[in-house]
Coordinates of N, CA and C in Angstrom, one line a residue:
X1 N -16.9 46.6 28.9 CA -17.6 45.3 28.8 C -17.0 44.4 29.8
X2 N -17.8 43.6 30.4 CA -17.4 42.6 31.4 C -17.1 41.3 30.7
X3 N -15.9 40.8 30.9 CA -15.5 39.5 30.2 C -15.5 38.4 31.3
X4 N -16.4 37.4 31.2 CA -16.5 36.4 32.3 C -15.6 35.2 32.0
X5 N -15.5 34.4 33.0 CA -14.8 33.1 32.8 C -15.4 32.3 31.7
X6 N -16.7 32.3 31.7 CA -17.5 31.5 30.6 C -17.1 32.0 29.2
X7 N -17.0 33.3 29.1 CA -16.6 33.9 27.7 C -15.2 33.3 27.4
X8 N -14.3 33.4 28.3 CA -12.9 33.0 28.1 C -12.9 31.5 27.7
X9 N -13.6 30.7 28.5 CA -13.6 29.2 28.2 C -14.2 28.9 26.9
X10 N -15.2 29.6 26.5 CA -15.9 29.3 25.2 C -14.9 29.7 24.0
X11 N -14.2 30.8 24.2 CA -13.2 31.2 23.2 C -12.0 30.2 23.2
X12 N -11.6 29.8 24.4 CA -10.4 28.9 24.5 C -10.8 27.5 23.8
X13 N -12.0 27.0 24.0 CA -12.4 25.8 23.4 C -12.4 25.8 21.8
X14 N -12.9 26.9 21.3 CA -12.9 27.1 19.8 C -11.4 27.3 19.3
X15 N -10.6 28.0 20.1 CA -9.2 28.3 19.7 C -8.5 26.9 19.7
X16 N -8.7 26.1 20.6 CA -8.0 24.8 20.6 C -8.4 23.9 19.4
X17 N -9.7 24.0 19.0 CA -10.2 23.3 17.8 C -9.5 23.8 16.5
X18 N -9.1 25.1 16.6 CA -8.4 25.7 15.4 C -6.9 25.6 15.4
X19 N -6.4 25.0 16.5 CA -5.0 24.7 16.5 C -4.2 25.6 17.5
X20 N -4.8 26.4 18.2 CA -4.1 27.2 19.2 C -4.1 26.4 20.5
X21 N -2.9 26.0 20.9 CA -2.8 25.0 22.0 C -3.3 25.5 23.4
X22 N -2.8 26.6 23.8 CA -3.3 27.0 25.2 C -3.2 28.6 25.2
X23 N -4.2 29.2 24.6 CA -4.2 30.7 24.8 C -4.4 31.1 26.2
X24 N -3.7 32.0 26.7 CA -3.9 32.4 28.1 C -5.1 33.3 28.2
X25 N -5.6 33.4 29.4 CA -6.8 34.2 29.7 C -6.5 35.7 29.2
X26 N -5.3 36.1 29.5 CA -5.0 37.5 29.1 C -5.0 37.7 27.6
X27 N -4.5 36.7 26.8 CA -4.5 36.8 25.4 C -5.9 36.8 24.9
X28 N -6.8 36.0 25.5 CA -8.2 36.0 25.1 C -8.9 37.3 25.4
X29 N -8.6 37.9 26.6 CA -9.2 39.2 26.9 C -8.8 40.2 25.9
X30 N -7.5 40.2 25.6 CA -7.0 41.2 24.6 C -7.7 41.1 23.2
X31 N -7.9 39.8 22.8 CA -8.5 39.6 21.5 C -10.0 40.0 21.6
X32 N -10.7 39.8 22.7 CA -12.1 40.2 22.8 C -12.1 41.7 22.8
X33 N -11.2 42.3 23.6 CA -11.2 43.8 23.6 C -10.9 44.4 22.3
X34 N -10.0 43.8 21.5 CA -9.7 44.2 20.2 C -10.9 44.1 19.2
X35 N -11.7 43.0 19.4 CA -12.8 42.8 18.5 C -13.9 43.8 18.9
X36 N -14.2 43.9 20.2 CA -15.2 44.8 20.6 C -14.5 46.1 21.1
X37 N -14.4 47.0 20.1 CA -13.6 48.2 20.5 C -14.4 49.2 21.3
X38 N -15.6 48.9 21.7 CA -16.5 49.7 22.5 C -16.7 49.1 23.9
X39 N -16.7 49.9 24.9 CA -16.9 49.4 26.3 C -18.4 49.0 26.4
X40 N -19.3 49.6 25.6 CA -20.7 49.3 25.7 C -21.1 48.0 25.0
X41 N -20.3 47.4 24.3 CA -20.7 46.2 23.5 C -20.9 45.0 24.4
X42 N -21.7 44.1 24.0 CA -22.0 42.9 24.8 C -21.4 41.7 24.1
X43 N -20.9 40.8 24.8 CA -20.3 39.6 24.3 C -21.4 38.7 23.6
X44 N -21.1 38.2 22.4 CA -22.0 37.4 21.6 C -21.2 36.1 21.2
X45 N -21.8 34.9 21.5 CA -21.1 33.7 21.1 C -20.9 33.6 19.6
X46 N -21.7 34.2 18.9 CA -21.6 34.1 17.4 C -20.3 34.8 16.9
X47 N -19.7 35.7 17.8 CA -18.5 36.4 17.4 C -17.2 35.6 17.8
X48 N -17.4 34.5 18.4 CA -16.2 33.7 18.8 C -15.3 33.4 17.7
X49 N -15.8 32.9 16.5 CA -14.8 32.6 15.4 C -14.0 33.8 15.0
X50 N -14.5 35.0 15.0 CA -13.7 36.2 14.6 C -12.7 36.5 15.7
X51 N -13.1 36.3 17.0 CA -12.2 36.5 18.1 C -11.0 35.5 18.0
X52 N -11.3 34.3 17.7 CA -10.3 33.2 17.5 C -9.3 33.6 16.3
X53 N -9.9 34.2 15.3 CA -9.1 34.6 14.2 C -8.1 35.7 14.6
X54 N -8.5 36.5 15.5 CA -7.6 37.5 16.0 C -6.4 36.8 16.8
X55 N -6.8 35.8 17.6 CA -5.8 35.0 18.4 C -4.8 34.3 17.4
X56 N -5.4 33.8 16.3 CA -4.5 33.1 15.3 C -3.5 34.1 14.7
X57 N -4.0 35.3 14.4 CA -3.1 36.3 13.8 C -2.0 36.7 14.7
X58 N -2.2 36.5 16.0 CA -1.2 36.9 17.0 C -0.2 35.8 17.3
X59 N -0.5 34.6 16.8 CA 0.4 33.5 17.0 C 1.6 33.6 16.1
X60 N 2.8 33.3 16.6 CA 4.0 33.4 15.8 C 3.9 32.3 14.7
X61 N 4.5 32.6 13.5 CA 4.4 31.6 12.4 C 5.3 30.4 12.8
X62 N 4.9 29.2 12.3 CA 5.7 28.0 12.5 C 6.8 28.0 11.5
X63 N 8.0 27.8 12.0 CA 9.1 27.7 11.0 C 9.0 26.4 10.1
X64 N 9.5 26.5 8.9 CA 9.4 25.4 8.0 C 10.2 24.2 8.5
X65 N 9.6 23.0 8.3 CA 10.3 21.8 8.8 C 10.0 21.4 10.2
X66 N 9.3 22.2 11.0 CA 8.9 21.9 12.3 C 7.4 21.6 12.3
X67 N 7.0 20.5 12.9 CA 5.6 20.2 12.9 C 4.8 21.0 14.0
X68 N 3.6 21.4 13.6 CA 2.8 22.1 14.6 C 2.3 21.1 15.6
X69 N 1.6 21.6 16.7 CA 1.2 20.8 17.7 C 0.1 19.8 17.3
X70 N -0.6 20.1 16.1 CA -1.6 19.2 15.6 C -1.0 18.1 14.8
X71 N 0.2 18.2 14.4 CA 0.8 17.1 13.6 C 1.2 15.9 14.5
X72 N 1.2 14.8 13.8 CA 1.6 13.5 14.5 C 2.9 13.1 14.0
X73 N 3.9 12.9 14.9 CA 5.2 12.5 14.6 C 5.3 11.0 15.0
X74 N 5.7 10.1 14.1 CA 5.8 8.7 14.4 C 7.2 8.2 14.3
X75 N 7.7 7.6 15.4 CA 9.1 7.0 15.4 C 9.1 5.7 14.6
X76 N 10.3 5.3 14.2 CA 10.5 4.1 13.4 C 9.9 2.9 14.0
X77 N 10.1 2.7 15.3 CA 9.5 1.5 16.0 C 8.0 1.5 16.0
X78 N 7.4 2.7 16.1 CA 5.9 2.9 16.1 C 5.5 2.5 14.7
X79 N 6.2 3.0 13.6 CA 5.8 2.6 12.3 C 5.8 1.1 12.0
X80 N 6.9 0.5 12.6 CA 6.9 -1.0 12.4 C 5.7 -1.7 13.1
X81 N 5.4 -1.2 14.3 CA 4.2 -1.8 15.0 C 2.9 -1.5 14.2
X82 N 2.8 -0.3 13.7 CA 1.6 0.1 13.0 C 1.4 -0.8 11.7
X83 N 2.6 -1.0 11.0 CA 2.5 -1.8 9.8 C 2.1 -3.2 10.1
X84 N 2.8 -3.8 11.2 CA 2.5 -5.2 11.6 C 1.0 -5.3 12.0
X85 N 0.5 -4.4 12.8 CA -0.9 -4.5 13.3 C -1.9 -4.3 12.2
X86 N -1.6 -3.3 11.3 CA -2.5 -3.1 10.2 C -2.5 -4.3 9.2
X87 N -1.4 -4.8 8.9 CA -1.3 -6.0 8.0 C -2.1 -7.1 8.6
X88 N -1.9 -7.3 9.9 CA -2.7 -8.4 10.5 C -4.2 -8.2 10.5
X89 N -4.6 -6.9 10.7 CA -6.0 -6.6 10.6 C -6.6 -6.8 9.3
X90 N -5.8 -6.6 8.2 CA -6.4 -6.7 6.9 C -6.1 -8.1 6.3
X91 N -5.5 -9.0 7.1 CA -5.3 -10.4 6.7 C -4.1 -10.7 5.9
X92 N -3.1 -9.8 6.0 CA -1.9 -10.0 5.3 C -0.8 -10.5 6.2
X93 N -0.1 -11.6 5.8 CA 1.0 -12.1 6.6 C 2.3 -11.5 6.1
X94 N 3.0 -10.8 6.9 CA 4.3 -10.3 6.6 C 5.4 -10.8 7.5
X95 N 6.6 -11.0 7.0 CA 7.7 -11.3 7.8 C 8.4 -10.0 8.3
X96 N 9.3 -10.1 9.2 CA 9.9 -9.0 9.8 C 10.6 -8.1 8.8
X97 N 11.3 -8.7 7.8 CA 12.0 -7.9 6.8 C 11.1 -7.1 5.9
X98 N 9.9 -7.7 5.7 CA 8.9 -7.0 4.8 C 8.3 -5.8 5.6
X99 N 8.0 -6.1 6.9 CA 7.5 -5.0 7.8 C 8.5 -3.8 7.8
X100 N 9.8 -4.2 8.0 CA 10.8 -3.1 8.1 C 10.9 -2.4 6.7
X101 N 10.8 -3.1 5.6 CA 10.9 -2.5 4.3 C 9.7 -1.5 4.1
X102 N 8.5 -1.9 4.5 CA 7.3 -1.1 4.3 C 7.4 0.1 5.2
X103 N 7.8 -0.1 6.5 CA 7.9 1.0 7.5 C 8.9 2.1 7.1
X104 N 10.0 1.7 6.4 CA 11.0 2.6 6.0 C 10.5 3.5 4.9
X105 N 9.5 3.1 4.2 CA 9.0 3.9 3.1 C 7.9 4.9 3.5
X106 N 7.5 4.8 4.8 CA 6.4 5.7 5.3 C 7.0 6.9 6.0
X107 N 6.4 8.1 5.7 CA 6.8 9.3 6.3 C 6.7 9.3 7.8
X108 N 7.3 10.3 8.5 CA 7.3 10.3 9.9 C 6.3 11.3 10.5
X109 N 5.9 12.3 9.7 CA 4.9 13.3 10.2 C 3.6 13.3 9.4
X110 N 2.5 13.4 10.2 CA 1.2 13.4 9.6 C 0.4 14.5 10.2
X111 N -0.6 15.0 9.4 CA -1.5 16.0 10.0 C -2.6 15.4 10.8
X112 N -3.0 14.2 10.6 CA -4.1 13.5 11.3 C -3.8 12.0 11.4
X113 N -4.6 11.4 12.3 CA -4.5 10.0 12.5 C -5.0 9.3 11.2
X114 N -6.0 9.9 10.6 CA -6.6 9.3 9.4 C -5.5 9.3 8.3
X115 N -4.8 10.4 8.1 CA -3.7 10.4 7.1 C -2.6 9.4 7.4
X116 N -2.3 9.2 8.7 CA -1.3 8.2 9.1 C -1.8 6.8 8.8
X117 N -3.1 6.5 9.1 CA -3.7 5.2 8.8 C -3.7 4.9 7.3
X118 N -4.1 6.0 6.5 CA -4.2 5.8 5.1 C -2.8 5.5 4.5
X119 N -1.8 6.2 5.0 CA -0.4 6.1 4.5 C 0.1 4.6 4.8
X120 N -0.2 4.1 6.0 CA 0.3 2.8 6.4 C -0.5 1.8 5.5
X121 N -1.8 1.9 5.4 CA -2.6 1.0 4.5 C -2.1 1.0 3.1
X122 N -2.0 2.2 2.5 CA -1.5 2.3 1.1 C -0.1 1.7 0.9
X123 N 0.7 1.9 1.9 CA 2.1 1.3 1.8 C 2.0 -0.3 1.8
X124 N 1.2 -0.8 2.6 CA 1.0 -2.3 2.6 C 0.4 -2.8 1.3
X125 N -0.6 -2.1 0.8 CA -1.3 -2.5 -0.4 C -0.3 -2.4 -1.6
X126 N 0.5 -1.3 -1.6 CA 1.5 -1.2 -2.7 C 2.5 -2.3 -2.6
X127 N 3.0 -2.7 -1.4 CA 3.9 -3.7 -1.3 C 3.4 -5.1 -1.7
X128 N 2.1 -5.3 -1.4 CA 1.5 -6.6 -1.8 C 1.3 -6.6 -3.3
X129 N 0.9 -5.5 -3.9 CA 0.8 -5.4 -5.3 C 2.1 -5.7 -6.0
X130 N 3.2 -5.1 -5.4 CA 4.5 -5.4 -6.0 C 4.9 -6.8 -5.9
X131 N 4.7 -7.4 -4.7 CA 5.0 -8.8 -4.4 C 4.2 -9.7 -5.4
X132 N 2.9 -9.5 -5.5 CA 2.1 -10.3 -6.4 C 2.6 -10.2 -7.9
X133 N 3.0 -8.9 -8.3 CA 3.5 -8.7 -9.6 C 4.8 -9.5 -9.8
X134 N 5.7 -9.4 -8.8 CA 7.0 -10.1 -8.9 C 6.7 -11.6 -9.0
X135 N 5.8 -12.1 -8.2 CA 5.5 -13.6 -8.2 C 4.9 -13.9 -9.5
X136 N 4.0 -13.1 -10.0 CA 3.4 -13.4 -11.3 C 4.4 -13.4 -12.4
X137 N 5.4 -12.5 -12.4 CA 6.5 -12.5 -13.4 C 7.3 -13.8 -13.3
X138 N 7.6 -14.2 -12.1 CA 8.3 -15.4 -11.8 C 7.6 -16.6 -12.4
X139 N 6.3 -16.7 -12.1 CA 5.5 -17.8 -12.6 C 5.4 -17.8 -14.1
X140 N 5.3 -16.6 -14.7 CA 5.3 -16.5 -16.2 C 6.6 -17.0 -16.8
X141 N 7.7 -16.6 -16.2 CA 9.0 -17.1 -16.6 C 9.1 -18.6 -16.5
X142 N 8.7 -19.1 -15.4 CA 8.7 -20.6 -15.2 C 7.9 -21.3 -16.2
X143 N 6.7 -20.8 -16.5 CA 5.8 -21.4 -17.5 C 6.4 -21.4 -18.9
X144 N 7.1 -20.3 -19.2 CA 7.8 -20.2 -20.5 C 8.9 -21.2 -20.6
X145 N 9.7 -21.3 -19.5 CA 10.8 -22.3 -19.5 C 10.2 -23.7 -19.6
X146 N 9.1 -24.0 -18.9 CA 8.5 -25.4 -19.0 C 8.0 -25.7 -20.4
X147 N 7.3 -24.7 -21.0 CA 6.8 -24.8 -22.4 C 8.0 -25.1 -23.3
X148 N 9.1 -24.4 -23.1 CA 10.3 -24.5 -24.0 C 10.8 -26.0 -23.8
X149 N 10.9 -26.4 -22.6 CA 11.4 -27.8 -22.3 C 10.5 -28.8 -22.9
X150 N 9.2 -28.6 -22.8 CA 8.2 -29.5 -23.3 C 8.3 -29.5 -24.9
X151 N 8.5 -28.3 -25.4 CA 8.7 -28.3 -26.9 C 9.9 -29.0 -27.3
X152 N 11.0 -28.9 -26.5 CA 12.2 -29.6 -26.9 C 12.0 -31.1 -26.7
X153 N 11.3 -31.5 -25.6 CA 10.9 -32.9 -25.3 C 10.0 -33.4 -26.4
X154 N 9.0 -32.6 -26.9 CA 8.1 -33.1 -27.9 C 8.9 -33.3 -29.2
X155 N 9.8 -32.4 -29.5 CA 10.6 -32.5 -30.7 C 11.5 -33.8 -30.6
X156 N 12.1 -34.0 -29.5 CA 12.9 -35.2 -29.3 C 12.1 -36.5 -29.4
X157 N 10.9 -36.4 -28.7 CA 10.0 -37.6 -28.7 C 9.5 -37.8 -30.2
X158 N 9.2 -36.7 -30.8 CA 8.7 -36.9 -32.2 C 9.8 -37.5 -33.1
X159 N 11.1 -37.1 -32.9 CA 12.2 -37.7 -33.6 C 12.4 -39.2 -33.3
X160 N 12.2 -39.5 -32.0 CA 12.3 -40.9 -31.6 C 11.2 -41.8 -32.3
X161 N 10.0 -41.2 -32.2 CA 8.9 -42.0 -32.8 C 9.0 -42.1 -34.3
X162 N 9.6 -41.0 -35.0 CA 9.8 -41.1 -36.4 C 10.8 -42.1 -36.7
X163 N 11.9 -42.2 -35.9 CA 12.9 -43.2 -36.1 C 12.3 -44.6 -35.9
X164 N 11.5 -44.8 -34.9 CA 10.9 -46.1 -34.7 C 10.0 -46.5 -35.9
X165 N 9.2 -45.5 -36.3 CA 8.3 -45.7 -37.5 C 9.1 -46.2 -38.7
X166 N 10.3 -45.5 -38.9 CA 11.1 -45.9 -40.1 C 11.6 -47.3 -39.9
X167 N 12.0 -47.6 -38.7 CA 12.5 -49.0 -38.4 C 11.4 -50.0 -38.7
X168 N 10.2 -49.7 -38.2 CA 9.1 -50.6 -38.4 C 8.8 -50.8 -39.9
X169 N 8.7 -49.6 -40.6 CA 8.5 -49.7 -42.1 C 9.6 -50.5 -42.8
X170 N 10.8 -50.3 -42.4 CA 12.0 -51.0 -43.0 C 11.9 -52.5 -42.7
X171 N 11.5 -52.8 -41.4 CA 11.3 -54.2 -41.0 C 10.2 -54.8 -41.8
X172 N 9.1 -54.1 -42.0 CA 7.9 -54.6 -42.8 C 8.4 -54.9 -44.3
X173 N 9.1 -53.9 -44.8 CA 9.6 -54.1 -46.2 C 10.5 -55.3 -46.3
X174 N 11.4 -55.4 -45.3 CA 12.3 -56.6 -45.3 C 11.5 -57.9 -45.2
X175 N 10.5 -57.9 -44.3 CA 9.7 -59.1 -44.0 C 9.0 -59.5 -45.3
X176 N 8.4 -58.5 -46.0 CA 7.6 -58.8 -47.2 C 8.6 -59.4 -48.3
X177 N 9.8 -58.8 -48.4 CA 10.7 -59.3 -49.4 C 11.1 -60.7 -49.0
X178 N 11.4 -61.0 -47.7 CA 11.7 -62.4 -47.3 C 10.5 -63.3 -47.5
X179 N 9.3 -62.8 -47.2 CA 8.1 -63.6 -47.4 C 7.9 -64.0 -48.9
X180 N 8.2 -63.0 -49.8 CA 8.0 -63.3 -51.2 C 9.1 -64.3 -51.7
X181 N 10.3 -64.2 -51.1 CA 11.3 -65.2 -51.4 C 10.9 -66.6 -50.9
X182 N 10.4 -66.6 -49.7 CA 10.0 -67.9 -49.2 C 8.8 -68.5 -50.0
X183 N 7.9 -67.7 -50.3 CA 6.7 -68.1 -51.1 C 7.1 -68.6 -52.4
X184 N 8.1 -67.9 -53.0 CA 8.6 -68.3 -54.3 C 9.2 -69.7 -54.3
X185 N 9.7 -70.1 -53.2 CA 10.3 -71.5 -53.1 C 9.2 -72.5 -53.1
X186 N 8.1 -72.2 -52.5 CA 6.9 -73.1 -52.4 C 6.0 -73.0 -53.6
X187 N 6.3 -72.3 -54.6 CA 5.4 -72.2 -55.7 C 5.7 -73.3 -56.7
X188 N 4.6 -74.0 -57.1 CA 4.6 -75.1 -58.0 C 4.6 -74.5 -59.5
X189 N 5.6 -74.9 -60.2 CA 5.6 -74.4 -61.6 C 4.5 -75.0 -62.4
X190 N 3.9 -74.4 -63.3 CA 2.8 -75.0 -64.1 C 3.2 -75.5 -65.4

């Protein structure tokens, strides 16, 4: 079978899509020859996925902890920039310390840009939810303290008004007693 440059490029394109970075022309020829074990066979583009599977099987396995060429590795400074830009795009104002705190909680390796974007966005949302919750708790505590002070103030005010009321009642009683005494002086005996 004659293997043309076009056959090799078609296989190479699909191989790159499946994660094989740069298969050599010789590797591709060997995979095609292995797939078509007959010299009389003709190349068919429908067979390219199976040929690429042969190429994949020939690839050495990736050691654990090492990212493949498809993975995205993000440095700390890049994470800071991504957090700042994403926060700005979604209308969230963050100070430098908050950006740093969020970026430190984000992983460094991702399988796709979409995964990276989702991780950054989710980290910002989680931080905002935490901040709102903390502010809400602070406001609830402040409201409870204010209510307690108002309650103390109401009790003290109530006590003052009660004392004033007693003073007024006492003064009225004394006034009536004095008025009766004065009226008695002006009474004409019959």
